[in-house]
Short mmCIF file of C-alpha atoms and ligand atoms in Angstrom, two decimals:
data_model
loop_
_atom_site.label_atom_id
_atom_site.label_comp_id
_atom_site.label_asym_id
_atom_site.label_seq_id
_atom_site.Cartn_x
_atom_site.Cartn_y
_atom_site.Cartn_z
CA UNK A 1 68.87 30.76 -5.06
CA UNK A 2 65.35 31.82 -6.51
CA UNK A 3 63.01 32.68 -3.95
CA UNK A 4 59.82 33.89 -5.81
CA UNK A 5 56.45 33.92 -4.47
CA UNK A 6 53.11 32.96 -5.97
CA UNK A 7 49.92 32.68 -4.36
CA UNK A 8 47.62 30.36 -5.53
CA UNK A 9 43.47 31.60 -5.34
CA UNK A 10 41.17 28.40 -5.62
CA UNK A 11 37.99 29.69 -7.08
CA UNK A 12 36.38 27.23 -8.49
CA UNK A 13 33.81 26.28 -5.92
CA UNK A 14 29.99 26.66 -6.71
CA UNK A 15 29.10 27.92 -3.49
CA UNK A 16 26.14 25.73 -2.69
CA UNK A 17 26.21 27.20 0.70
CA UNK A 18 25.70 30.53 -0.41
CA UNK A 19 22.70 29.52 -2.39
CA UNK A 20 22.19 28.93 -6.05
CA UNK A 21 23.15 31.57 -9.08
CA UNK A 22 26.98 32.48 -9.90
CA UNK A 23 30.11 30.65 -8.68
CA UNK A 24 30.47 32.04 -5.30
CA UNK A 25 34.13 33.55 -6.54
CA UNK A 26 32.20 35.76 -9.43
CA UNK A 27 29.05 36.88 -6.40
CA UNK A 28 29.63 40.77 -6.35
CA UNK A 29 30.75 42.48 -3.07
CA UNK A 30 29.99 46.60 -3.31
CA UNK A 31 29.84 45.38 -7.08
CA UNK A 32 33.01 44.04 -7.42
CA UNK A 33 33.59 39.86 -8.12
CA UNK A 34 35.09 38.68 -4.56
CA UNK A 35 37.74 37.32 -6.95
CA UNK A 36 38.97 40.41 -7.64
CA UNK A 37 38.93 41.69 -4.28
CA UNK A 38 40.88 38.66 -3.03
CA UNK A 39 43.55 38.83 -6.36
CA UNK A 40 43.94 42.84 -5.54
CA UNK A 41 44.68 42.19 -2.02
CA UNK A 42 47.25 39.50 -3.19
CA UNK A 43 48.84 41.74 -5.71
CA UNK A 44 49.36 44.70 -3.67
CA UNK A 45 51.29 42.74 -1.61
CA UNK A 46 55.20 43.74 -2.36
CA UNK A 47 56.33 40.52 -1.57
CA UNK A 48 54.17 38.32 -4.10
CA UNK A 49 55.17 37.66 -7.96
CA UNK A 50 52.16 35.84 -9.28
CA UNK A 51 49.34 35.25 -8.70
CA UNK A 52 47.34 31.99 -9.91
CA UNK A 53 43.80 31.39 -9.94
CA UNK A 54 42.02 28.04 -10.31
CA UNK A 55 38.90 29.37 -11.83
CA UNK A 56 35.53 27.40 -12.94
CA UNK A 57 36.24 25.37 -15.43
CA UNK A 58 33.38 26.78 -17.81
CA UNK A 59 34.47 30.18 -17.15
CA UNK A 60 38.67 30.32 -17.68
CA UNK A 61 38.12 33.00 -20.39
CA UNK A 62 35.84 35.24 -18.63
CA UNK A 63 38.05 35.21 -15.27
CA UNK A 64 41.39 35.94 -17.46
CA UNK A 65 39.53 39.05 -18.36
CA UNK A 66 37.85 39.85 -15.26
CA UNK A 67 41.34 39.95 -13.58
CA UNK A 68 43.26 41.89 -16.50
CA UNK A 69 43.51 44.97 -15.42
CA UNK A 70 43.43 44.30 -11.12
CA UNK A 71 47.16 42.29 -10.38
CA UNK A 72 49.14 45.44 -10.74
CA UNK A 73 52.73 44.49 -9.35
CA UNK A 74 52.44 40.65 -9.74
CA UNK A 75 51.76 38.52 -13.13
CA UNK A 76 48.85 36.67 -13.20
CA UNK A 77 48.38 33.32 -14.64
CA UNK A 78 44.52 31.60 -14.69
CA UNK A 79 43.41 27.89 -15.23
CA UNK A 80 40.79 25.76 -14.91
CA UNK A 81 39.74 24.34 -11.43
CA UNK A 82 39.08 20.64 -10.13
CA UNK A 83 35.87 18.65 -8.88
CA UNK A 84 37.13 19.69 -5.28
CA UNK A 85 39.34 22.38 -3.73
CA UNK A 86 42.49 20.21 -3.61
CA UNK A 87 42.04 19.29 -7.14
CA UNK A 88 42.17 23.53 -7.87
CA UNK A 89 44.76 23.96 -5.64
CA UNK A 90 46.64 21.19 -7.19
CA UNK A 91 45.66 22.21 -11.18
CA UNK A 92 47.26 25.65 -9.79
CA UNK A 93 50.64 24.50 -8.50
CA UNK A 94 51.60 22.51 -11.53
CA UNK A 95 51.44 25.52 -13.57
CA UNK A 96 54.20 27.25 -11.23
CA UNK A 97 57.06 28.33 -13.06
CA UNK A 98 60.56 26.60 -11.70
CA UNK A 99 61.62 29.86 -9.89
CA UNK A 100 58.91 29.61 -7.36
CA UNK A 101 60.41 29.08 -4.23
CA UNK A 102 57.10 30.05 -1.76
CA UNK A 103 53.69 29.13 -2.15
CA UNK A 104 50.26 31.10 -0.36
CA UNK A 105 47.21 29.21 -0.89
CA UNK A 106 44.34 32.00 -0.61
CA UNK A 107 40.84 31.20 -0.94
CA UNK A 108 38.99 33.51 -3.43
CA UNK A 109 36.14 33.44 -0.68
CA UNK A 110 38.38 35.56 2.08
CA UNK A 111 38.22 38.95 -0.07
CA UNK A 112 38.64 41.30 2.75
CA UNK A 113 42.07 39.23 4.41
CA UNK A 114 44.23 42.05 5.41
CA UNK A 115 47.56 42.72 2.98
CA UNK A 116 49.56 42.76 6.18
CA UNK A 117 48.52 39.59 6.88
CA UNK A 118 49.81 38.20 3.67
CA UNK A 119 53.19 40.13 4.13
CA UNK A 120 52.98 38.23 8.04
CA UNK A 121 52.77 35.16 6.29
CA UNK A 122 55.60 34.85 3.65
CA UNK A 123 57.68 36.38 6.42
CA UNK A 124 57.40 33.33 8.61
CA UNK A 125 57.88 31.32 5.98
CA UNK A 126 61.08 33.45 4.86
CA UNK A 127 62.08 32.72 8.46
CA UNK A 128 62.25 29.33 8.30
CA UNK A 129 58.63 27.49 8.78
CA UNK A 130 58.01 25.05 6.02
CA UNK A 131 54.29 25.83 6.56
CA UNK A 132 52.30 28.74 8.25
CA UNK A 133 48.73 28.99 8.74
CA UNK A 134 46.72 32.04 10.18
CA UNK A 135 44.63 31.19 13.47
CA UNK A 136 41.94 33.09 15.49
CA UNK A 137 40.64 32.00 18.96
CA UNK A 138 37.27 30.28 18.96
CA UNK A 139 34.71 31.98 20.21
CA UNK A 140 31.59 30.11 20.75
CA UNK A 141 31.43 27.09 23.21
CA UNK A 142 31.92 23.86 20.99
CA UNK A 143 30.59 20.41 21.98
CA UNK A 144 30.77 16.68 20.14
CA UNK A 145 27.16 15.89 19.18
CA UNK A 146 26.05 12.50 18.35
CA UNK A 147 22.55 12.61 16.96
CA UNK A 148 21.05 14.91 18.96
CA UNK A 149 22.95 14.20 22.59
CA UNK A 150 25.73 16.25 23.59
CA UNK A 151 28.84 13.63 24.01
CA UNK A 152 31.34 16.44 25.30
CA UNK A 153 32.10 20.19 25.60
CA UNK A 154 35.60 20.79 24.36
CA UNK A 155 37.97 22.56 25.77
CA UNK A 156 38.27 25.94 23.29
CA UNK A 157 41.02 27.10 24.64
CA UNK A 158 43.54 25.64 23.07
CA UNK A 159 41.54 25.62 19.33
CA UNK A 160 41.98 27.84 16.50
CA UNK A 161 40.06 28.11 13.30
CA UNK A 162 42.31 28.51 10.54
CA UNK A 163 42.16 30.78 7.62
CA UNK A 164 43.83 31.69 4.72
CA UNK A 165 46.47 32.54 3.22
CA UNK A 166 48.76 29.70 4.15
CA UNK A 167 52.56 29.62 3.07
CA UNK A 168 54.40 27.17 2.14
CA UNK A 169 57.60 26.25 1.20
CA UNK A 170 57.18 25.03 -2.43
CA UNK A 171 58.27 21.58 -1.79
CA UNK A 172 56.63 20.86 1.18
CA UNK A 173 53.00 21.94 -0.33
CA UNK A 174 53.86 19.29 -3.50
CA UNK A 175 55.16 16.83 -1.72
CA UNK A 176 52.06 16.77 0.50
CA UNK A 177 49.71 16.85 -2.42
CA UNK A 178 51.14 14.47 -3.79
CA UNK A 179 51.19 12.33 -0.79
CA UNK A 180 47.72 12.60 -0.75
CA UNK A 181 47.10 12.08 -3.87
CA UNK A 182 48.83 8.45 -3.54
CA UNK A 183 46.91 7.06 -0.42
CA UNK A 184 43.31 8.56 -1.56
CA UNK A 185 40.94 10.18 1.08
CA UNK A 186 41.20 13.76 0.32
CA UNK A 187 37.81 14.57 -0.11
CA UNK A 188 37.31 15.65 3.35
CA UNK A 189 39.97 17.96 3.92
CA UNK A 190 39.66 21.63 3.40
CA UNK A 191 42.75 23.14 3.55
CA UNK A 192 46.50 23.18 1.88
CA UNK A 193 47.77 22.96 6.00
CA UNK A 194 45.99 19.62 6.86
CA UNK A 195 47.72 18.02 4.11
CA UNK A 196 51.08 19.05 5.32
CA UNK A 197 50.24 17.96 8.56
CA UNK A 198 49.15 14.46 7.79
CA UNK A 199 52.73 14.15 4.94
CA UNK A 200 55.00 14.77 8.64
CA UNK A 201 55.85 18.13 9.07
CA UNK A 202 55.56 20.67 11.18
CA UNK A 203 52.85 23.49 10.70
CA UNK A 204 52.82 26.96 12.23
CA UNK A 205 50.15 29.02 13.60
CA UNK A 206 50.48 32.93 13.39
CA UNK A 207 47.60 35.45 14.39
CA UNK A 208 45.01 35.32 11.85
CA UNK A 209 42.67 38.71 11.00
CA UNK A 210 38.69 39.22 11.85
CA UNK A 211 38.17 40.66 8.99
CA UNK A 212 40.07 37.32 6.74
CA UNK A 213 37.17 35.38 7.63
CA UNK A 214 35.41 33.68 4.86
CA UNK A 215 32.46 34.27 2.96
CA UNK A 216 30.24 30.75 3.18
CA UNK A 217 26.39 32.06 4.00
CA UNK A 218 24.51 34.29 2.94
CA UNK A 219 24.79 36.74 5.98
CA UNK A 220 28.54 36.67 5.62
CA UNK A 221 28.00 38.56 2.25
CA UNK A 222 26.00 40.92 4.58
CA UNK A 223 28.87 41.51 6.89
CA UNK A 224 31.54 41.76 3.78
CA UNK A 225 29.39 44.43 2.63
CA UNK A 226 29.63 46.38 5.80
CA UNK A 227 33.23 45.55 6.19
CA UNK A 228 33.92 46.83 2.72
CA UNK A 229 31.76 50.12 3.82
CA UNK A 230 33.35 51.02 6.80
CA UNK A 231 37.12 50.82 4.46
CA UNK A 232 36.09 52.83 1.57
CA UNK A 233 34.50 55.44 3.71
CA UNK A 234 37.73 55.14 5.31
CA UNK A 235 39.82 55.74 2.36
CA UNK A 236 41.60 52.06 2.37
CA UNK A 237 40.23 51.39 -1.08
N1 LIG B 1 37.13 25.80 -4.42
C1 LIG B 1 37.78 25.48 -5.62
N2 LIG B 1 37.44 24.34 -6.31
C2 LIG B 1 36.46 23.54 -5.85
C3 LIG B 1 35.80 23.84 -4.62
C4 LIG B 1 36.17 24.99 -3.92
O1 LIG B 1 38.67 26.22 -6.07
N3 LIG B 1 36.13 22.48 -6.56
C5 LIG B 1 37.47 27.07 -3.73
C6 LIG B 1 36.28 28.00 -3.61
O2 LIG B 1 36.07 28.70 -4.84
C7 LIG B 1 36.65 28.88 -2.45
C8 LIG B 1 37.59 27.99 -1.62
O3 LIG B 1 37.89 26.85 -2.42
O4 LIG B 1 37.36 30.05 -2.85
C9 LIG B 1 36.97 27.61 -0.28
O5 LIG B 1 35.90 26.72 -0.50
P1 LIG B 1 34.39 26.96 -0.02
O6 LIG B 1 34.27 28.12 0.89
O7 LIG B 1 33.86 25.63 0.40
O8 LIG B 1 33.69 27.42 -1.41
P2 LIG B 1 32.66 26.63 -2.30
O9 LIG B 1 33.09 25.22 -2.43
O10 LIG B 1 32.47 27.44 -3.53
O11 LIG B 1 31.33 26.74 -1.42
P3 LIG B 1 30.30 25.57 -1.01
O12 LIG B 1 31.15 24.53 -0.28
O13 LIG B 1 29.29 26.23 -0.15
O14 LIG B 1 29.75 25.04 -2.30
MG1 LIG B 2 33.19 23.94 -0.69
#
């Protein structure tokens, strides 16, 4: 039985949150694309194949040769992105070849996720979970607001906030896209896992990494940049 891996990298977003210029995936972090950072950390990973990047539409040529020479040890494929993330991620999974048999989902925003968390990931999935997703405890106190009245302080305790990458077992991951894709209303959700959730199956939580978190505002470039510091000087990369 074939059991490749590929790891899809949505990176097609504009990153409005960021503020205006490039696509957030082609911003430069220690004056590298995060793209690049997030498609070396994929590739180094033993256990992925291919790699394949939903990049912005406009830019499919200039992102093929961006990533030429940085997916040593996996094969890289690129297309063009979608109006929303799970229109990427979906443009990205039909262009799997049939011997993919494990699917990450990896946001070209998390460029500093840890390899070993990517190796922690297929693993579960290799053991048996149809999906995985990496958590980290909340840390700030979170209450329901409605206009400008606190309604309730939740409990934390029990919350994660979920990162990526997120495995999947090939089938599972179509099968929920195209779930959703049938009954509509997938504007709101954010991530591959929620999807899989809401088609009936069971999703796993495994530690997620600090330094996986995702680069959204402006001051999260800041702390990328000091991440990034603190590992070269280091001698990680
Ligand atoms: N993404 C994508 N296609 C889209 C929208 C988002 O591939 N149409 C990707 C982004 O490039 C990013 C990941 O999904 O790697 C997570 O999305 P997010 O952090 O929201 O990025 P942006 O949508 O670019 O940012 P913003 O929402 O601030 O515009
Ligand atoms: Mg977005």
């Amino acid at each position: 039985m074939s059991d490749r891996v590929a790891a899809i990298v949505p990176a097609a977003g504009r990153g409005e949150r960021l503020g205006p210029g490039t696509p957030k995936a082609l911003r430069l972090l220690g004056g590298v694309p995060l793209l690049v950072h997030a498609v070396r950390n994929l590739a180094a990973a033993r256990q992925v194949d291919l790699v394949v990047v939903a990049a912005p539409p406009d830019q499919v040529t200039e992102v093929r040769a961006l990533l030429r020479d940085h997916h040593a040890g996996a094969a890289l494929h690129v297309v063009a992105g979608g109006p929303t993330r799970i229109e990427s991620v979906r443009a990205a999974l039909a262009a799997l070849p049939d011997e993919v048999a494990i699917v990450l989902v990896h946001d070209a925003a998390r460029p500093l996720a840890p390899v070993e968390l990517v190796d922690a990931v297929v693993a579960r999935v290799r053991a048996g979970a149809d999906a995985v997703v990496p958590g980290v405890q909340v840390t700030d106190t979170v209450k329901r607001v409605e206009g400008e009245v606190v309604v309730e302080t939740v409990d934390r305790r029990p919350l994660r906030a979920i990162q990526t990458p997120q495995g999947f077992r090939r089938t599972v991951l179509e099968q929920a896209h195209l779930a959703a894709l049938a009954t509509g209303g997938d504007a709101d959700v954010t991530d591959d896992g929620a999807l899989v959730e809401r088609a009936g199956h069971p999703v796993v939580v495994v530690p997620g990494a600090e330094e996986a978190f995702k680069v959204t505002r402006p001051l999260d470039l800041v702390l990328a940049e000091a991440v990034l510091q603190r590992r070269r000087a280091g001698g990680v990369r």
